[in-house]
Amino acid sequence: MDLLAYWRIDNYRRDLDEGAGFHFNSKQPRLHSAINTGQTLWLFTRIVGGSGLSEYRILAKLIVCAKTINPPSYKYGPFRVWADLSLSEYYRATVDPKHDAYELLRLIPLASGSFRECDRTSLARAAQSIRALHPKASILLQAFCQQIPIETRAHAVLDERQLETAYQSTQAELKLLLKDEALAYSPERRAGLLSSYPRNRQLVADVNQLYCGRCQLCGFDSPTIYGVEAAQAHHIIYRSRGGPDSLENLVLACPNHHTVIHQTEAKFDYARLHFIFPNGRVEPLCINEHLTPASAT
Ligand SMILES: [Zn+2]
Ligand SMILES: [Zn+2]
């Protein structure tokens, strides 16, 4: 079923500032149990409008392409859904009262129950638990969203391969890459990615050392066989999309696996410590020393 979830406006804004992730996290198991891939997760928030009243905004339409479990004790809960980048949209949280979705949400057909009795204040509270939508609801939401400007910043994101390559090259090269005007990065975001360069270099060296340059997926051991290091550190949640610079966010992969992971946008599940490919293939880590399996509860 399609779902409707409340998203705190500050989390939405941070997502845009750090590189829109096109994913959503929750502590509620319903985020996994009530939606299938190909279905839509609608996200909305409450803002204080110009008149001082609570107003509502639809923030995103995420077409789910994968469901995974987050690392242990992840701040925003164990459940994550990933959205298809080409089909999903972020909307601008404008101050224009024309974009107020209160009436739409109040009357939106839910799979069970309704928000009909909710006033402008209580609607946000009532919607804290993720709701399953009646099939007609997405048609109404889609029609409403046609008038809302797309948040282009969500799509202005650096190619992750380029970023990872620059991170493993020189700081000057990274600086050059981040200057790309088309990506419309804020000065803060550029500064953040640049200042993490030394730390990232260290983590990449650490993960290489930990596995003696072997691929965690297939064990390909270029240092022993050929006397050269070929493995590459991969950021599970892309740095370009707000992923952290931490060992927990890194996997060491041979160039073939790394290429395929990016080309297919494979997702990583921390419960089973495996990659999920869009064609249904699943590949576990055959070598792992640094990731702890997470539980869904
Ligand atoms: Zn490999
Ligand atoms: Zn990578």
mmCIF file of C-alpha atoms and ligand atoms in Angstrom:
data_model
loop_
_atom_site.group_PDB
_atom_site.id
_atom_site.type_symbol
_atom_site.label_atom_id
_atom_site.label_comp_id
_atom_site.label_asym_id
_atom_site.label_seq_id
_atom_site.Cartn_x
_atom_site.Cartn_y
_atom_site.Cartn_z
ATOM 1 C CA MET A 1 0.000 0.000 0.000
ATOM 2 C CA ASP A 2 1.045 3.626 -0.452
ATOM 3 C CA LEU A 3 1.930 5.305 2.819
ATOM 4 C CA LEU A 4 1.779 8.753 4.369
ATOM 5 C CA ALA A 5 4.361 9.806 6.948
ATOM 6 C CA TYR A 6 5.180 12.933 8.872
ATOM 7 C CA TRP A 7 8.656 14.362 8.306
ATOM 8 C CA ARG A 8 10.086 16.992 10.583
ATOM 9 C CA ILE A 9 10.853 20.123 8.593
ATOM 10 C CA ASP A 10 14.337 20.423 10.123
ATOM 11 C CA ASN A 11 15.172 16.866 9.018
ATOM 12 C CA TYR A 12 13.929 17.666 5.508
ATOM 13 C CA ARG A 13 16.060 20.828 5.424
ATOM 14 C CA ARG A 14 19.103 19.006 6.707
ATOM 15 C CA ASP A 15 18.604 16.333 4.067
ATOM 16 C CA LEU A 16 18.739 19.034 1.390
ATOM 17 C CA ASP A 17 21.740 20.752 2.981
ATOM 18 C CA GLU A 18 23.744 17.544 3.254
ATOM 19 C CA GLY A 19 22.725 16.030 -0.097
ATOM 20 C CA ALA A 20 19.209 14.691 -0.485
ATOM 21 C CA GLY A 21 19.308 11.024 0.390
ATOM 22 C CA PHE A 22 16.067 9.967 -1.280
ATOM 23 C CA HIS A 23 15.484 7.665 1.629
ATOM 24 C CA PHE A 24 13.402 7.791 4.763
ATOM 25 C CA ASN A 25 13.968 6.204 8.161
ATOM 26 C CA SER A 26 11.653 5.310 10.980
ATOM 27 C CA LYS A 27 11.369 3.414 14.228
ATOM 28 C CA GLN A 28 7.960 2.148 13.061
ATOM 29 C CA PRO A 29 8.009 -1.389 11.549
ATOM 30 C CA ARG A 30 5.095 -0.334 9.361
ATOM 31 C CA LEU A 31 7.587 1.497 7.122
ATOM 32 C CA HIS A 32 8.694 -1.971 6.007
ATOM 33 C CA SER A 33 5.645 -4.144 6.543
ATOM 34 C CA ALA A 34 2.976 -1.963 4.910
ATOM 35 C CA ILE A 35 4.734 -0.922 1.694
ATOM 36 C CA ASN A 36 6.259 -2.835 -1.201
ATOM 37 C CA THR A 37 8.793 -1.737 -3.777
ATOM 38 C CA GLY A 38 7.185 0.294 -6.541
ATOM 39 C CA GLN A 39 4.699 1.827 -4.124
ATOM 40 C CA THR A 40 4.710 5.432 -2.943
ATOM 41 C CA LEU A 41 5.645 6.985 0.362
ATOM 42 C CA TRP A 42 4.282 10.517 0.707
ATOM 43 C CA LEU A 43 6.013 12.785 3.209
ATOM 44 C CA PHE A 44 4.543 15.928 4.671
ATOM 45 C CA THR A 45 5.231 18.410 7.424
ATOM 46 C CA ARG A 46 3.744 21.221 9.455
ATOM 47 C CA ILE A 47 5.101 24.748 9.204
ATOM 48 C CA VAL A 48 4.023 28.028 10.747
ATOM 49 C CA GLY A 49 2.550 30.045 7.893
ATOM 50 C CA GLY A 50 2.679 33.809 7.420
ATOM 51 C CA SER A 51 -0.554 34.243 9.372
ATOM 52 C CA GLY A 52 0.913 32.435 12.403
ATOM 53 C CA LEU A 53 -1.355 29.442 11.788
ATOM 54 C CA SER A 54 -0.159 25.887 11.367
ATOM 55 C CA GLU A 55 0.036 25.089 7.700
ATOM 56 C CA TYR A 56 0.971 21.823 6.013
ATOM 57 C CA ARG A 57 3.279 21.084 3.104
ATOM 58 C CA ILE A 58 3.802 17.967 1.040
ATOM 59 C CA LEU A 59 7.587 17.517 1.012
ATOM 60 C CA ALA A 60 8.287 14.471 -1.095
ATOM 61 C CA LYS A 61 6.949 11.641 -3.181
ATOM 62 C CA LEU A 62 9.251 8.657 -2.786
ATOM 63 C CA ILE A 63 8.774 5.638 -5.031
ATOM 64 C CA VAL A 64 10.266 2.824 -2.980
ATOM 65 C CA CYS A 65 12.966 0.723 -4.663
ATOM 66 C CA ALA A 66 14.465 -1.072 -1.641
ATOM 67 C CA LYS A 67 13.966 -1.670 2.074
ATOM 68 C CA THR A 68 16.915 -2.217 4.389
ATOM 69 C CA ILE A 69 17.805 -2.249 8.073
ATOM 70 C CA ASN A 70 20.059 0.502 9.416
ATOM 71 C CA PRO A 71 23.246 0.046 11.456
ATOM 72 C CA PRO A 72 22.759 -0.773 15.154
ATOM 73 C CA SER A 73 21.458 2.166 17.237
ATOM 74 C CA TYR A 74 20.947 4.354 14.195
ATOM 75 C CA LYS A 75 19.455 7.643 15.405
ATOM 76 C CA TYR A 76 16.351 7.663 13.210
ATOM 77 C CA GLY A 77 15.318 4.041 13.723
ATOM 78 C CA PRO A 78 16.106 0.641 12.215
ATOM 79 C CA PHE A 79 13.814 0.815 9.182
ATOM 80 C CA ARG A 80 14.876 2.491 5.954
ATOM 81 C CA VAL A 81 13.238 2.742 2.564
ATOM 82 C CA TRP A 82 15.184 3.870 -0.482
ATOM 83 C CA ALA A 83 13.544 5.777 -3.299
ATOM 84 C CA ASP A 84 14.043 5.504 -7.031
ATOM 85 C CA LEU A 85 15.903 8.693 -7.951
ATOM 86 C CA SER A 86 14.420 8.968 -11.417
ATOM 87 C CA LEU A 87 10.785 8.587 -10.311
ATOM 88 C CA SER A 88 10.772 10.348 -6.945
ATOM 89 C CA GLU A 89 10.424 14.052 -6.246
ATOM 90 C CA TYR A 90 11.152 16.511 -3.485
ATOM 91 C CA TYR A 91 8.867 19.537 -3.320
ATOM 92 C CA ARG A 92 9.765 23.009 -2.153
ATOM 93 C CA ALA A 93 8.424 23.946 1.271
ATOM 94 C CA THR A 94 7.293 27.367 0.106
ATOM 95 C CA VAL A 95 5.661 30.027 2.311
ATOM 96 C CA ASP A 96 2.892 30.389 -0.270
ATOM 97 C CA PRO A 97 -0.446 29.627 1.458
ATOM 98 C CA LYS A 98 -1.641 28.233 -1.882
ATOM 99 C CA HIS A 99 0.512 25.210 -1.124
ATOM 100 C CA ASP A 100 -1.111 24.565 2.239
ATOM 101 C CA ALA A 101 -2.177 20.911 2.249
ATOM 102 C CA TYR A 102 -4.245 20.999 5.452
ATOM 103 C CA GLU A 103 -7.650 20.520 3.802
ATOM 104 C CA LEU A 104 -6.276 17.876 1.465
ATOM 105 C CA LEU A 105 -4.757 15.912 4.344
ATOM 106 C CA ARG A 106 -7.795 16.297 6.562
ATOM 107 C CA LEU A 107 -9.973 14.668 3.926
ATOM 108 C CA ILE A 108 -7.424 12.254 2.455
ATOM 109 C CA PRO A 109 -8.862 8.722 2.268
ATOM 110 C CA LEU A 110 -6.883 6.437 4.557
ATOM 111 C CA ALA A 111 -6.964 2.646 4.537
ATOM 112 C CA SER A 112 -8.548 2.920 7.968
ATOM 113 C CA GLY A 113 -9.688 5.871 10.080
ATOM 114 C CA SER A 114 -9.462 9.500 8.984
ATOM 115 C CA PHE A 115 -8.080 12.900 9.948
ATOM 116 C CA ARG A 116 -11.499 14.486 9.443
ATOM 117 C CA GLU A 117 -11.827 15.616 13.055
ATOM 118 C CA CYS A 118 -8.312 17.084 13.255
ATOM 119 C CA ASP A 119 -7.791 20.810 13.501
ATOM 120 C CA ARG A 120 -4.680 22.547 12.194
ATOM 121 C CA THR A 121 -2.752 21.804 15.372
ATOM 122 C CA SER A 122 -3.812 18.266 16.122
ATOM 123 C CA LEU A 123 -3.351 16.922 12.577
ATOM 124 C CA ALA A 124 0.447 16.799 12.952
ATOM 125 C CA ARG A 125 0.091 14.861 16.202
ATOM 126 C CA ALA A 126 -2.475 12.455 14.771
ATOM 127 C CA ALA A 127 -0.215 11.758 11.811
ATOM 128 C CA GLN A 128 2.860 10.810 13.831
ATOM 129 C CA SER A 129 2.169 7.167 13.177
ATOM 130 C CA ILE A 130 2.679 6.162 9.557
ATOM 131 C CA ARG A 131 -0.672 5.717 7.799
ATOM 132 C CA ALA A 132 -1.627 3.385 4.980
ATOM 133 C CA LEU A 133 -3.501 5.213 2.227
ATOM 134 C CA HIS A 134 -6.616 4.250 0.327
ATOM 135 C CA PRO A 135 -5.712 3.683 -3.353
ATOM 136 C CA LYS A 136 -7.512 6.912 -4.337
ATOM 137 C CA ALA A 137 -5.334 9.020 -2.042
ATOM 138 C CA SER A 138 -2.237 8.999 -4.244
ATOM 139 C CA ILE A 139 -4.273 10.333 -7.176
ATOM 140 C CA LEU A 140 -5.395 13.286 -5.041
ATOM 141 C CA LEU A 141 -1.897 13.888 -3.695
ATOM 142 C CA GLN A 142 -0.407 13.690 -7.177
ATOM 143 C CA ALA A 143 -2.905 16.210 -8.529
ATOM 144 C CA PHE A 144 -2.243 18.559 -5.614
ATOM 145 C CA CYS A 145 1.529 18.357 -6.079
ATOM 146 C CA GLN A 146 1.390 19.392 -9.736
ATOM 147 C CA GLN A 147 1.184 23.018 -8.606
ATOM 148 C CA ILE A 148 4.115 22.803 -6.169
ATOM 149 C CA PRO A 149 7.601 23.685 -7.429
ATOM 150 C CA ILE A 150 10.090 20.812 -7.482
ATOM 151 C CA GLU A 151 12.984 21.234 -5.044
ATOM 152 C CA THR A 152 15.831 21.172 -7.565
ATOM 153 C CA ARG A 153 18.493 21.094 -4.829
ATOM 154 C CA ALA A 154 17.491 17.486 -4.141
ATOM 155 C CA HIS A 155 18.671 16.488 -7.599
ATOM 156 C CA ALA A 156 21.783 18.678 -7.634
ATOM 157 C CA VAL A 157 24.103 16.063 -6.234
ATOM 158 C CA LEU A 158 27.637 15.173 -7.186
ATOM 159 C CA ASP A 159 28.316 11.858 -8.876
ATOM 160 C CA GLU A 160 29.443 9.619 -6.031
ATOM 161 C CA ARG A 161 32.115 7.795 -8.048
ATOM 162 C CA GLN A 162 33.717 11.099 -8.976
ATOM 163 C CA LEU A 163 33.570 12.211 -5.366
ATOM 164 C CA GLU A 164 35.088 8.956 -4.085
ATOM 165 C CA THR A 165 37.851 9.194 -6.691
ATOM 166 C CA ALA A 166 38.613 12.797 -5.757
ATOM 167 C CA TYR A 167 38.614 11.863 -2.071
ATOM 168 C CA GLN A 168 41.304 9.308 -2.846
ATOM 169 C CA SER A 169 43.283 11.767 -4.948
ATOM 170 C CA THR A 170 44.484 15.185 -3.728
ATOM 171 C CA GLN A 171 42.644 17.802 -1.725
ATOM 172 C CA ALA A 172 43.167 20.231 -4.634
ATOM 173 C CA GLU A 173 41.333 17.866 -6.973
ATOM 174 C CA LEU A 174 38.456 17.568 -4.539
ATOM 175 C CA LYS A 175 38.308 21.362 -4.299
ATOM 176 C CA LEU A 176 38.109 21.623 -8.064
ATOM 177 C CA LEU A 177 35.306 19.069 -8.255
ATOM 178 C CA LEU A 178 33.250 20.811 -5.581
ATOM 179 C CA LYS A 179 33.398 24.071 -7.552
ATOM 180 C CA ASP A 180 30.982 22.644 -10.131
ATOM 181 C CA GLU A 181 28.360 25.398 -10.297
ATOM 182 C CA ALA A 182 25.747 23.095 -11.810
ATOM 183 C CA LEU A 183 25.554 21.244 -8.517
ATOM 184 C CA ALA A 184 24.533 24.401 -6.678
ATOM 185 C CA TYR A 185 26.230 23.351 -3.477
ATOM 186 C CA SER A 186 25.965 25.732 -0.579
ATOM 187 C CA PRO A 187 29.301 27.117 0.697
ATOM 188 C CA GLU A 188 28.681 25.191 3.957
ATOM 189 C CA ARG A 189 28.261 21.914 2.121
ATOM 190 C CA ARG A 190 31.405 22.441 0.062
ATOM 191 C CA ALA A 191 33.322 23.327 3.219
ATOM 192 C CA GLY A 192 31.976 20.236 5.015
ATOM 193 C CA LEU A 193 32.968 17.833 2.240
ATOM 194 C CA LEU A 194 36.373 19.488 1.934
ATOM 195 C CA SER A 195 37.141 19.533 5.636
ATOM 196 C CA SER A 196 36.339 15.803 5.899
ATOM 197 C CA TYR A 197 39.079 15.044 3.345
ATOM 198 C CA PRO A 198 41.880 14.167 5.838
ATOM 199 C CA ARG A 199 39.538 12.036 7.932
ATOM 200 C CA ASN A 200 38.251 10.237 4.867
ATOM 201 C CA ARG A 201 41.821 9.506 3.694
ATOM 202 C CA GLN A 202 42.548 7.995 7.093
ATOM 203 C CA LEU A 203 39.391 5.834 7.115
ATOM 204 C CA VAL A 204 40.100 4.561 3.610
ATOM 205 C CA ALA A 205 43.628 3.634 4.717
ATOM 206 C CA ASP A 206 42.213 1.971 7.853
ATOM 207 C CA VAL A 207 39.699 -0.174 5.971
ATOM 208 C CA ASN A 208 42.358 -1.190 3.421
ATOM 209 C CA GLN A 209 44.701 -2.196 6.214
ATOM 210 C CA LEU A 210 41.998 -4.086 8.069
ATOM 211 C CA TYR A 211 41.315 -6.351 5.079
ATOM 212 C CA CYS A 212 44.876 -6.334 3.682
ATOM 213 C CA GLY A 213 43.405 -4.964 0.451
ATOM 214 C CA ARG A 214 40.966 -7.851 -0.100
ATOM 215 C CA CYS A 215 37.442 -7.369 -1.458
ATOM 216 C CA GLN A 216 34.886 -7.950 1.300
ATOM 217 C CA LEU A 217 32.424 -9.404 -1.209
ATOM 218 C CA CYS A 218 34.541 -11.868 -3.166
ATOM 219 C CA GLY A 219 37.870 -11.967 -1.368
ATOM 220 C CA PHE A 220 39.777 -10.843 -4.486
ATOM 221 C CA ASP A 221 43.293 -10.398 -3.115
ATOM 222 C CA SER A 222 45.308 -8.225 -5.476
ATOM 223 C CA PRO A 223 48.162 -7.507 -3.018
ATOM 224 C CA THR A 224 48.967 -11.209 -2.607
ATOM 225 C CA ILE A 225 48.391 -12.253 -6.214
ATOM 226 C CA TYR A 226 49.759 -9.245 -8.085
ATOM 227 C CA GLY A 227 51.622 -7.242 -5.463
ATOM 228 C CA VAL A 228 49.440 -4.148 -5.977
ATOM 229 C CA GLU A 229 46.547 -2.624 -4.061
ATOM 230 C CA ALA A 230 43.418 -2.342 -6.187
ATOM 231 C CA ALA A 231 40.527 -2.402 -3.692
ATOM 232 C CA GLN A 232 38.410 0.704 -3.194
ATOM 233 C CA ALA A 233 36.527 1.972 -0.181
ATOM 234 C CA HIS A 234 32.812 2.355 -0.866
ATOM 235 C CA HIS A 235 30.487 4.604 1.156
ATOM 236 C CA ILE A 236 27.326 2.614 1.880
ATOM 237 C CA ILE A 237 25.277 5.782 2.204
ATOM 238 C CA TYR A 238 26.830 8.029 -0.388
ATOM 239 C CA ARG A 239 28.859 10.949 0.968
ATOM 240 C CA SER A 240 27.268 13.023 -1.786
ATOM 241 C CA ARG A 241 23.868 12.164 -0.282
ATOM 242 C CA GLY A 242 24.674 12.945 3.306
ATOM 243 C CA GLY A 243 26.285 9.633 4.347
ATOM 244 C CA PRO A 244 28.682 9.922 7.274
ATOM 245 C CA ASP A 245 32.439 9.705 7.172
ATOM 246 C CA SER A 246 32.680 6.734 9.488
ATOM 247 C CA LEU A 247 34.106 3.226 9.325
ATOM 248 C CA GLU A 248 30.568 1.900 9.786
ATOM 249 C CA ASN A 249 29.644 3.509 6.468
ATOM 250 C CA LEU A 250 32.501 1.891 4.546
ATOM 251 C CA VAL A 251 32.942 -1.413 2.753
ATOM 252 C CA LEU A 252 36.119 -2.450 0.937
ATOM 253 C CA ALA A 253 35.395 -3.725 -2.582
ATOM 254 C CA CYS A 254 37.390 -4.781 -5.622
ATOM 255 C CA PRO A 255 37.001 -2.456 -8.642
ATOM 256 C CA ASN A 256 34.559 -4.863 -10.345
ATOM 257 C CA HIS A 257 32.269 -5.080 -7.354
ATOM 258 C CA HIS A 258 32.562 -1.355 -6.753
ATOM 259 C CA THR A 259 31.577 -0.586 -10.350
ATOM 260 C CA VAL A 260 28.596 -2.929 -10.242
ATOM 261 C CA ILE A 261 27.414 -1.581 -6.882
ATOM 262 C CA HIS A 262 27.323 1.942 -8.332
ATOM 263 C CA GLN A 263 25.907 1.030 -11.718
ATOM 264 C CA THR A 264 23.025 -0.852 -10.128
ATOM 265 C CA GLU A 265 22.726 1.434 -7.083
ATOM 266 C CA ALA A 266 22.813 -1.681 -4.900
ATOM 267 C CA LYS A 267 21.694 -1.145 -1.304
ATOM 268 C CA PHE A 268 23.294 -2.533 1.817
ATOM 269 C CA ASP A 269 21.338 -4.169 4.617
ATOM 270 C CA TYR A 270 22.905 -4.063 8.079
ATOM 271 C CA ALA A 271 20.722 -6.853 9.486
ATOM 272 C CA ARG A 272 22.105 -9.502 7.167
ATOM 273 C CA LEU A 273 25.253 -7.632 6.143
ATOM 274 C CA HIS A 274 24.549 -8.125 2.472
ATOM 275 C CA PHE A 275 24.120 -6.085 -0.685
ATOM 276 C CA ILE A 276 20.767 -6.190 -2.434
ATOM 277 C CA PHE A 277 20.860 -5.694 -6.203
ATOM 278 C CA PRO A 278 17.805 -4.445 -8.107
ATOM 279 C CA ASN A 279 17.553 -7.693 -10.100
ATOM 280 C CA GLY A 280 16.982 -9.551 -6.834
ATOM 281 C CA ARG A 281 20.506 -10.859 -6.412
ATOM 282 C CA VAL A 282 21.845 -10.735 -2.882
ATOM 283 C CA GLU A 283 25.554 -10.875 -2.015
ATOM 284 C CA PRO A 284 26.771 -11.251 1.549
ATOM 285 C CA LEU A 285 30.110 -9.997 2.792
ATOM 286 C CA CYS A 286 32.401 -13.014 2.749
ATOM 287 C CA ILE A 287 34.946 -11.186 4.909
ATOM 288 C CA ASN A 288 33.871 -8.841 7.658
ATOM 289 C CA GLU A 289 35.687 -7.568 10.715
ATOM 290 C CA HIS A 290 34.207 -4.134 11.272
ATOM 291 C CA LEU A 291 30.429 -4.232 10.761
ATOM 292 C CA THR A 292 28.103 -5.530 13.444
ATOM 293 C CA PRO A 293 24.804 -7.079 12.339
ATOM 294 C CA ALA A 294 21.817 -4.932 13.342
ATOM 295 C CA SER A 295 18.486 -6.171 14.564
ATOM 296 C CA ALA A 296 15.162 -4.830 13.366
ATOM 297 C CA THR A 297 13.836 -4.272 16.860
HETATM 298 ZN ZN ZN B 1 34.904 -8.301 -5.314
HETATM 299 ZN ZN ZN B 2 31.448 3.707 -3.899
#
